[in-house]
Short mmCIF file of C-alpha atoms in Angstrom, two decimals:
data_model
loop_
_atom_site.label_atom_id
_atom_site.label_comp_id
_atom_site.label_asym_id
_atom_site.label_seq_id
_atom_site.Cartn_x
_atom_site.Cartn_y
_atom_site.Cartn_z
CA UNK A 1 -4.37 21.58 16.73
CA UNK A 2 -0.22 22.74 16.31
CA UNK A 3 0.23 19.39 15.37
CA UNK A 4 -1.85 19.38 12.74
CA UNK A 5 -0.03 22.59 11.77
CA UNK A 6 3.19 21.00 12.63
CA UNK A 7 2.57 18.17 9.91
CA UNK A 8 0.60 20.35 6.70
CA UNK A 9 3.65 22.35 6.64
CA UNK A 10 6.10 19.69 6.91
CA UNK A 11 3.75 18.07 4.30
CA UNK A 12 4.70 20.75 1.63
CA UNK A 13 8.44 21.37 2.23
CA UNK A 14 9.53 18.11 1.99
CA UNK A 15 5.97 18.16 -1.78
CA UNK A 16 8.97 20.70 -2.65
CA UNK A 17 11.58 19.43 -2.74
CA UNK A 18 13.26 20.08 -5.95
CA UNK A 19 15.81 17.35 -6.45
CA UNK A 20 20.71 18.46 -6.88
CA UNK A 21 21.30 16.96 -10.38
CA UNK A 22 25.12 16.79 -9.68
CA UNK A 23 25.98 12.52 -11.73
CA UNK A 24 23.24 10.32 -11.51
CA UNK A 25 23.23 6.91 -11.19
CA UNK A 26 20.75 3.73 -11.02
CA UNK A 27 20.18 0.27 -11.85
CA UNK A 28 17.05 -0.64 -12.66
CA UNK A 29 15.93 -3.84 -11.20
CA UNK A 30 18.22 -2.62 -7.99
CA UNK A 31 17.54 -6.74 -6.17
CA UNK A 32 17.10 -9.96 -8.03
CA UNK A 33 14.81 -12.48 -6.23
CA UNK A 34 15.62 -15.90 -6.04
CA UNK A 35 15.01 -19.11 -5.38
CA UNK A 36 17.17 -20.97 -2.77
CA UNK A 37 20.46 -21.42 -3.80
CA UNK A 38 19.99 -20.68 -7.72
CA UNK A 39 22.02 -18.02 -10.04
CA UNK A 40 20.77 -14.60 -11.17
CA UNK A 41 20.71 -14.45 -15.02
CA UNK A 42 18.80 -10.76 -15.98
CA UNK A 43 18.82 -7.67 -17.69
CA UNK A 44 19.79 -4.39 -16.05
CA UNK A 45 19.58 -1.37 -16.92
CA UNK A 46 22.34 0.78 -15.96
CA UNK A 47 21.16 5.05 -16.62
CA UNK A 48 23.36 7.60 -15.62
CA UNK A 49 22.92 12.17 -16.17
CA UNK A 50 26.00 13.55 -16.18
CA UNK A 51 26.22 17.43 -15.73
CA UNK A 52 27.61 17.82 -19.07
CA UNK A 53 29.17 15.01 -21.90
CA UNK A 54 31.84 13.10 -21.23
CA UNK A 55 32.35 9.40 -21.84
CA UNK A 56 31.84 7.34 -19.01
CA UNK A 57 32.48 3.45 -18.15
CA UNK A 58 30.53 1.01 -15.94
CA UNK A 59 32.72 -1.42 -13.78
CA UNK A 60 32.50 -4.22 -12.30
CA UNK A 61 33.70 -3.99 -8.96
CA UNK A 62 34.51 -7.70 -7.77
CA UNK A 63 36.72 -8.44 -10.50
CA UNK A 64 37.30 -5.31 -12.10
CA UNK A 65 36.40 -5.74 -15.31
CA UNK A 66 35.03 -2.57 -17.25
CA UNK A 67 31.68 -3.38 -19.24
CA UNK A 68 30.52 -1.07 -20.54
CA UNK A 69 31.98 2.84 -22.14
CA UNK A 70 29.92 4.97 -23.78
CA UNK A 71 30.14 8.38 -26.01
CA UNK A 72 30.64 11.51 -24.77
CA UNK A 73 27.47 12.04 -23.57
CA UNK A 74 25.08 13.72 -20.25
CA UNK A 75 22.30 11.05 -20.59
CA UNK A 76 22.89 6.83 -21.43
CA UNK A 77 20.59 4.00 -20.58
CA UNK A 78 22.62 0.40 -21.62
CA UNK A 79 20.70 -2.67 -20.32
CA UNK A 80 23.43 -5.27 -20.20
CA UNK A 81 22.25 -9.30 -19.47
CA UNK A 82 24.35 -10.08 -16.61
CA UNK A 83 24.75 -13.22 -14.16
CA UNK A 84 24.67 -12.18 -10.16
CA UNK A 85 25.26 -15.59 -7.63
CA UNK A 86 26.09 -12.69 -4.97
CA UNK A 87 25.11 -8.97 -4.34
CA UNK A 88 27.74 -6.97 -6.59
CA UNK A 89 28.63 -3.02 -6.79
CA UNK A 90 29.08 -1.38 -10.51
CA UNK A 91 31.32 2.09 -10.72
CA UNK A 92 30.32 4.55 -12.37
CA UNK A 93 33.53 6.04 -13.85
CA UNK A 94 33.23 8.87 -16.06
CA UNK A 95 36.25 12.15 -15.30
CA UNK A 96 35.80 12.96 -11.52
CA UNK A 97 32.93 11.80 -11.15
CA UNK A 98 32.84 8.57 -9.44
CA UNK A 99 29.35 6.92 -8.82
CA UNK A 100 28.35 3.39 -7.27
CA UNK A 101 25.58 1.31 -7.37
CA UNK A 102 24.73 -2.66 -5.40
CA UNK A 103 22.59 -4.83 -7.34
CA UNK A 104 20.92 -6.94 -4.59
CA UNK A 105 20.54 -11.07 -5.10
CA UNK A 106 18.40 -12.52 -2.09
CA UNK A 107 16.74 -16.04 -1.90
CA UNK A 108 13.23 -15.64 -1.47
CA UNK A 109 11.14 -17.79 1.32
CA UNK A 110 15.36 -17.80 3.50
CA UNK A 111 16.73 -13.97 2.51
CA UNK A 112 13.46 -12.47 2.12
CA UNK A 113 9.40 -12.73 1.84
CA UNK A 114 7.37 -10.62 -1.00
CA UNK A 115 4.65 -7.90 1.37
CA UNK A 116 1.18 -7.52 0.11
CA UNK A 117 1.53 -4.02 0.25
CA UNK A 118 4.58 -1.75 -0.11
CA UNK A 119 6.60 -1.11 2.82
CA UNK A 120 4.94 3.03 2.42
CA UNK A 121 1.29 1.64 1.84
CA UNK A 122 -0.65 3.36 4.66
CA UNK A 123 -4.24 2.07 2.86
CA UNK B 1 -9.01 26.00 11.49
CA UNK B 2 -9.72 22.52 11.61
CA UNK B 3 -11.49 23.33 7.82
CA UNK B 4 -9.11 25.46 6.01
CA UNK B 5 -6.47 22.71 7.49
CA UNK B 6 -8.52 20.17 5.86
CA UNK B 7 -8.64 22.26 3.02
CA UNK B 8 -4.78 22.55 2.46
CA UNK B 9 -5.51 18.57 3.66
CA UNK B 10 -6.22 17.81 0.15
CA UNK B 11 -4.05 21.06 -2.11
CA UNK B 12 -1.14 18.83 -0.47
CA UNK B 13 -1.87 15.19 -1.85
CA UNK B 14 -3.03 16.81 -4.87
CA UNK B 15 0.32 18.62 -5.51
CA UNK B 16 1.87 15.56 -3.76
CA UNK B 17 0.42 12.52 -6.48
CA UNK B 18 0.61 15.57 -9.66
CA UNK B 19 5.05 16.19 -9.01
CA UNK B 20 4.68 12.79 -9.04
CA UNK B 21 3.49 11.98 -12.69
CA UNK B 22 5.51 15.26 -13.58
CA UNK B 23 8.66 13.17 -12.87
CA UNK B 24 11.11 11.63 -15.77
CA UNK B 25 9.60 8.40 -16.60
CA UNK B 26 13.45 7.74 -17.41
CA UNK B 27 14.19 8.15 -13.87
CA UNK B 28 12.08 4.96 -13.01
CA UNK B 29 13.73 1.68 -11.30
CA UNK B 30 13.11 -0.49 -9.08
CA UNK B 31 13.94 -0.11 -5.65
CA UNK B 32 11.33 -3.13 -4.36
CA UNK B 33 9.75 -1.94 -1.15
CA UNK B 34 7.57 -5.59 -1.39
CA UNK B 35 10.87 -7.42 -0.40
CA UNK B 36 10.47 -8.20 4.03
CA UNK B 37 13.99 -9.62 5.48
CA UNK B 38 12.92 -12.92 6.74
CA UNK B 39 11.60 -14.17 10.41
CA UNK B 40 12.27 -10.81 11.50
CA UNK B 41 8.92 -8.16 12.89
CA UNK B 42 8.55 -5.00 10.81
CA UNK B 43 7.29 -2.35 12.59
CA UNK B 44 6.43 1.49 11.51
CA UNK B 45 3.08 3.85 11.80
CA UNK B 46 2.37 6.53 9.59
CA UNK B 47 0.58 9.94 11.49
CA UNK B 48 -0.58 13.03 10.04
CA UNK B 49 -4.14 13.97 8.72
CA UNK B 50 -6.73 11.46 7.08
CA UNK B 51 -10.53 10.97 7.18
CA UNK B 52 -12.62 7.65 5.70
CA UNK B 53 -15.48 8.01 5.26
CA UNK B 54 -18.49 5.52 7.16
CA UNK B 55 -21.21 5.44 4.24
CA UNK B 56 -24.17 4.22 6.86
CA UNK B 57 -26.67 6.28 7.44
CA UNK B 58 -26.09 8.18 10.63
CA UNK B 59 -22.51 7.18 10.38
CA UNK B 60 -19.72 10.35 10.84
CA UNK B 61 -16.66 10.21 8.42
CA UNK B 62 -13.44 10.49 10.78
CA UNK B 63 -10.54 12.12 11.21
CA UNK B 64 -7.23 9.28 11.25
CA UNK B 65 -4.20 11.21 12.73
CA UNK B 66 -2.40 7.66 13.43
CA UNK B 67 -2.13 4.26 11.26
CA UNK B 68 -0.36 1.18 12.67
CA UNK B 69 1.71 -0.35 10.87
CA UNK B 70 2.70 -4.36 11.92
CA UNK B 71 4.47 -6.92 10.33
CA UNK B 72 6.12 -10.33 10.79
CA UNK B 73 8.35 -12.17 7.34
CA UNK B 74 8.86 -15.93 9.78
CA UNK B 75 9.81 -18.42 6.52
CA UNK B 76 6.31 -19.24 6.41
CA UNK B 77 4.14 -17.72 8.45
CA UNK B 78 2.89 -13.81 8.51
CA UNK B 79 1.45 -11.21 9.60
CA UNK B 80 0.27 -8.30 8.26
CA UNK B 81 -1.50 -5.92 10.82
CA UNK B 82 -4.64 -8.53 11.37
CA UNK B 83 -4.31 -10.82 8.93
CA UNK B 84 -2.77 -13.97 9.88
CA UNK B 85 -1.35 -16.11 6.55
CA UNK B 86 -0.09 -19.69 6.06
CA UNK B 87 2.81 -19.49 2.69
CA UNK B 88 2.47 -22.55 -0.08
CA UNK B 89 4.26 -21.20 -2.91
CA UNK B 90 6.50 -18.71 -3.18
CA UNK B 91 8.41 -18.09 -6.38
CA UNK B 92 10.38 -14.96 -7.49
CA UNK B 93 7.75 -13.76 -9.25
CA UNK B 94 4.65 -15.65 -7.26
CA UNK B 95 2.87 -16.33 -4.08
CA UNK B 96 0.19 -18.86 -3.59
CA UNK B 97 -0.89 -18.17 0.22
CA UNK B 98 -3.86 -19.05 2.96
CA UNK B 99 -4.39 -16.55 4.55
CA UNK B 100 -7.22 -15.14 7.28
CA UNK B 101 -8.68 -11.65 7.89
CA UNK B 102 -10.89 -9.00 9.05
CA UNK B 103 -13.77 -8.37 6.67
CA UNK B 104 -14.12 -5.01 7.00
CA UNK B 105 -18.27 -4.27 6.20
CA UNK B 106 -18.98 -4.42 10.26
CA UNK B 107 -16.66 -1.83 11.07
CA UNK B 108 -19.02 0.28 10.28
CA UNK B 109 -21.43 -0.30 13.21
CA UNK B 110 -22.06 0.11 16.42
CA UNK B 111 -20.28 -2.45 18.43
CA UNK B 112 -17.61 -3.15 20.15
CA UNK B 113 -13.57 -2.23 20.00
CA UNK B 114 -13.79 -1.32 16.60
CA UNK B 115 -12.71 1.90 17.28
CA UNK B 116 -9.30 -0.72 17.38
CA UNK B 117 -9.84 -3.16 15.19
CA UNK B 118 -10.53 -0.11 12.94
CA UNK B 119 -7.37 1.90 13.47
CA UNK B 120 -5.56 -1.78 12.96
CA UNK B 121 -7.12 -3.06 9.14
CA UNK B 122 -5.92 1.14 8.04
CA UNK B 123 -9.03 1.30 6.12
CA UNK B 124 -11.57 2.49 7.86
CA UNK B 125 -12.70 4.96 10.84
CA UNK B 126 -10.10 4.35 13.75
CA UNK B 127 -8.69 6.61 16.75
CA UNK B 128 -5.08 5.52 18.18
CA UNK B 129 -6.06 7.26 20.90
CA UNK B 130 -9.24 6.38 21.24
CA UNK B 131 -8.80 2.45 21.93
CA UNK B 132 -11.56 1.49 24.33
CA UNK B 133 -14.37 3.26 22.86
CA UNK B 134 -17.03 0.55 22.10
CA UNK B 135 -18.21 1.72 19.36
CA UNK B 136 -17.58 4.95 15.86
CA UNK B 137 -19.18 8.46 16.64
CA UNK B 138 -22.78 8.07 15.27
CA UNK B 139 -25.09 11.60 15.46
CA UNK B 140 -28.42 11.01 16.61
CA UNK B 141 -30.62 8.97 16.20
CA UNK B 142 -28.53 5.83 16.84
CA UNK B 143 -29.38 3.51 13.29
CA UNK B 144 -28.42 1.54 11.95
CA UNK B 145 -27.53 -0.52 14.72
CA UNK B 146 -25.26 -3.57 16.10
CA UNK B 147 -23.85 -5.51 13.63
CA UNK B 148 -21.40 -8.56 14.42
CA UNK B 149 -17.91 -8.23 13.05
CA UNK B 150 -16.56 -11.10 10.52
CA UNK B 151 -12.87 -12.94 10.49
CA UNK B 152 -12.52 -14.41 6.68
CA UNK B 153 -10.83 -17.36 5.50
CA UNK B 154 -9.46 -18.46 2.46
CA UNK B 155 -6.81 -18.19 -0.33
CA UNK B 156 -4.61 -16.30 -2.22
CA UNK B 157 -2.34 -15.63 -4.95
CA UNK B 158 -0.28 -12.77 -6.11
CA UNK B 159 1.92 -11.79 -9.35
CA UNK B 160 4.84 -9.99 -9.58
CA UNK B 161 5.15 -8.60 -12.41
CA UNK B 162 5.10 -4.85 -14.41
CA UNK B 163 1.72 -5.06 -13.05
CA UNK B 164 1.18 -6.15 -9.50
CA UNK B 165 -1.84 -9.20 -9.52
CA UNK B 166 -4.36 -9.20 -7.10
CA UNK B 167 -7.38 -12.30 -6.16
CA UNK B 168 -8.35 -13.66 -3.31
CA UNK B 169 -11.22 -16.04 -2.19
CA UNK B 170 -11.99 -15.54 1.81
CA UNK B 171 -14.98 -17.40 3.63
CA UNK B 172 -16.80 -16.54 6.41
CA UNK B 173 -15.16 -19.19 9.28
CA UNK B 174 -16.84 -16.94 12.37
CA UNK B 175 -20.14 -18.34 11.92
CA UNK B 176 -21.79 -14.22 11.49
CA UNK B 177 -22.90 -15.20 8.15
CA UNK B 178 -22.25 -17.94 5.93
CA UNK B 179 -21.00 -15.70 3.41
CA UNK B 180 -17.56 -14.92 1.28
CA UNK B 181 -15.82 -12.19 -0.74
CA UNK B 182 -13.67 -12.40 -3.50
CA UNK B 183 -11.16 -9.46 -4.42
CA UNK B 184 -8.97 -8.88 -7.54
CA UNK B 185 -6.37 -6.03 -7.48
CA UNK B 186 -4.75 -5.01 -10.37
CA UNK B 187 -1.34 -2.63 -8.97
CA UNK B 188 1.01 -0.77 -11.28
CA UNK B 189 3.86 0.53 -9.61
CA UNK B 190 6.02 3.20 -10.03
CA UNK B 191 9.81 3.03 -7.91
CA UNK B 192 12.36 5.37 -7.94
CA UNK B 193 15.68 6.17 -5.33
CA UNK B 194 13.25 9.67 -5.14
CA UNK B 195 10.01 8.66 -4.97
CA UNK B 196 7.05 5.66 -4.83
CA UNK B 197 4.02 6.27 -7.63
CA UNK B 198 1.18 3.19 -6.94
CA UNK B 199 -1.81 2.73 -9.61
CA UNK B 200 -4.55 0.89 -8.73
CA UNK B 201 -8.40 -0.67 -9.75
CA UNK B 202 -10.30 -2.91 -7.44
CA UNK B 203 -13.29 -5.35 -8.24
CA UNK B 204 -14.76 -6.44 -4.89
CA UNK B 205 -17.33 -9.45 -4.66
CA UNK B 206 -19.19 -9.56 -1.55
CA UNK B 207 -22.28 -12.63 -1.54
CA UNK B 208 -25.21 -12.47 -0.75
CA UNK B 209 -24.95 -13.74 2.61
CA UNK B 210 -22.11 -10.59 3.51
CA UNK B 211 -24.38 -8.26 2.36
CA UNK B 212 -27.75 -9.18 3.16
CA UNK B 213 -26.30 -9.30 6.85
CA UNK B 214 -24.12 -6.37 6.71
CA UNK B 215 -27.24 -3.90 4.66
CA UNK B 216 -30.75 -5.46 4.77
CA UNK B 217 -32.38 -3.33 7.31
CA UNK B 218 -34.09 -4.63 10.06
CA UNK B 219 -36.71 -3.41 12.49
CA UNK B 220 -34.12 -2.48 14.83
CA UNK B 221 -32.83 -0.61 12.26
CA UNK B 222 -36.10 1.24 10.64
CA UNK B 223 -36.92 1.75 14.48
CA UNK B 224 -39.95 -1.05 14.08
CA UNK B 225 -40.76 -0.41 11.37
CA UNK B 226 -40.91 -4.00 9.06
CA UNK B 227 -38.28 -3.74 6.69
CA UNK B 228 -38.70 -4.39 2.70
CA UNK B 229 -35.27 -4.02 1.65
CA UNK B 230 -33.17 -7.13 0.88
CA UNK B 231 -29.42 -6.84 -0.49
CA UNK B 232 -28.48 -9.37 -2.84
CA UNK B 233 -24.94 -10.14 -4.34
CA UNK B 234 -23.37 -7.17 -4.58
CA UNK B 235 -19.64 -6.68 -6.76
CA UNK B 236 -17.86 -3.99 -5.11
CA UNK B 237 -14.89 -2.32 -7.76
CA UNK B 238 -13.24 0.65 -7.07
CA UNK B 239 -9.30 2.97 -7.56
CA UNK B 240 -6.97 3.43 -4.44
CA UNK B 241 -4.29 6.14 -5.72
CA UNK B 242 -0.91 6.37 -3.48
CA UNK B 243 2.27 8.32 -2.93
CA UNK B 244 5.31 8.27 -0.99
CA UNK B 245 8.73 10.21 -0.70
CA UNK B 246 11.21 8.58 0.59
CA UNK B 247 13.74 11.32 2.57
CA UNK B 248 15.46 9.05 4.69
CA UNK B 249 15.53 5.20 4.33
CA UNK B 250 12.98 5.28 7.69
CA UNK B 251 10.73 8.81 6.81
CA UNK B 252 8.36 9.01 4.24
CA UNK B 253 6.01 11.53 3.02
CA UNK B 254 3.39 9.28 2.11
CA UNK B 255 -0.42 10.72 0.72
CA UNK B 256 -3.05 8.04 -0.32
CA UNK B 257 -6.93 7.92 -1.93
CA UNK B 258 -9.37 5.51 -2.05
CA UNK B 259 -12.53 5.97 -4.17
CA UNK B 260 -14.94 2.62 -3.03
CA UNK B 261 -18.18 2.35 -6.00
CA UNK B 262 -19.89 -0.02 -3.92
CA UNK B 263 -22.23 -3.06 -5.96
CA UNK B 264 -26.00 -1.71 -6.30
CA UNK B 265 -27.63 -3.60 -3.63
CA UNK B 266 -25.81 -2.40 -1.13
CA UNK B 267 -25.60 1.04 -3.22
CA UNK B 268 -29.16 0.92 -2.76
CA UNK B 269 -29.81 -0.28 0.16
CA UNK B 270 -31.38 2.07 3.18
CA UNK B 271 -28.99 2.28 5.82
CA UNK B 272 -26.40 4.04 3.09
CA UNK B 273 -26.42 7.69 2.68
CA UNK B 274 -24.21 6.84 -0.10
CA UNK B 275 -23.32 4.81 -3.19
CA UNK B 276 -19.78 5.39 -2.75
CA UNK B 277 -17.09 6.67 -0.70
CA UNK B 278 -13.38 8.35 -0.42
CA UNK B 279 -10.74 8.18 1.92
CA UNK B 280 -7.30 10.38 1.92
CA UNK B 281 -4.68 10.35 3.82
CA UNK B 282 -1.44 12.45 3.90
CA UNK B 283 1.45 12.41 6.17
CA UNK B 284 3.64 10.76 6.96
CA UNK B 285 5.02 7.46 8.15
CA UNK B 286 8.91 5.69 10.25
CA UNK B 287 9.41 2.44 10.25
CA UNK B 288 11.62 1.38 13.37
#
């Protein structure tokens, strides 16, 4: 009985979480699945949210190449066509806010398999 | 108290699902939780509370507390609880594989080790700490009577895209009913670092032989009365709603609900007390 109550309390507490809004930076898709030996050629959507309007730039970490710089804004989204031969990290630089995200390049069968059910699935 | 907890779990599931749909769609990204490292075992368990319907007359709906999740992915072979598969083709968006799986209809009926099979299948009544039970709980009188479990083999095709599509055909290989079942499942998955929402619709065709074996009453089921109903092929259909909110990389709040509307020939069977069934589960899932 106490176990059930504990589970319910955890559920409610977790559900009630509210995202703290600092700078946010995401890249979609986060994983590029390729056939072994192939290069990932894909359009990637870079999205970010900043606490106040400011200019921001996306930098490819491995080559320190600036891929794109935005006009001052809070929310921004840009799609960039990229060719990745391996997993790469991208930096978002906006004044004192620095965020980074990594796009994983994975070879199907050799590195990863595609499951029928999501990792968080219960049914 | 138990009643209140059940009601509370209903509310939690509803709130979780609602909060998921209220999240800004622009936050959507593709974390891709469908990808699993090759040549590795993946063990997880969900702990919480849920209830699975048993649609048979005299069959009790059961509380569920723990759902094990055991998977292995080799370069060709894979295991997903009781489903064994061999991949023929695997491309970044397509998978074609031969697979075997447990038929789930037999799990409703009295028989040996049904609880253990049910728990491992994750979608039917089962209590993992009750694995030695020979049968699910039935109120008196015991009707319907025993049916054998069946094991199926066949082929499955999956497409991963904006809409994930799964189509499969599996034939009985256990010499139980000689029937088959075919499944078409469409799932829209919205994944982000902070949540996962999935909405799925499915069609599940049960052949005449399969439906007849499980859902045509026998004289034993009817306490000696000669049966006059024969179940034909049936097309079950339904929806699945799932929500997950990862707390850490290994732990997530999870909630799922499924609704199945039985095809006419199964729904009209005298063995059934309902034309549909609802399953739900809410809790936390831990990935080891």
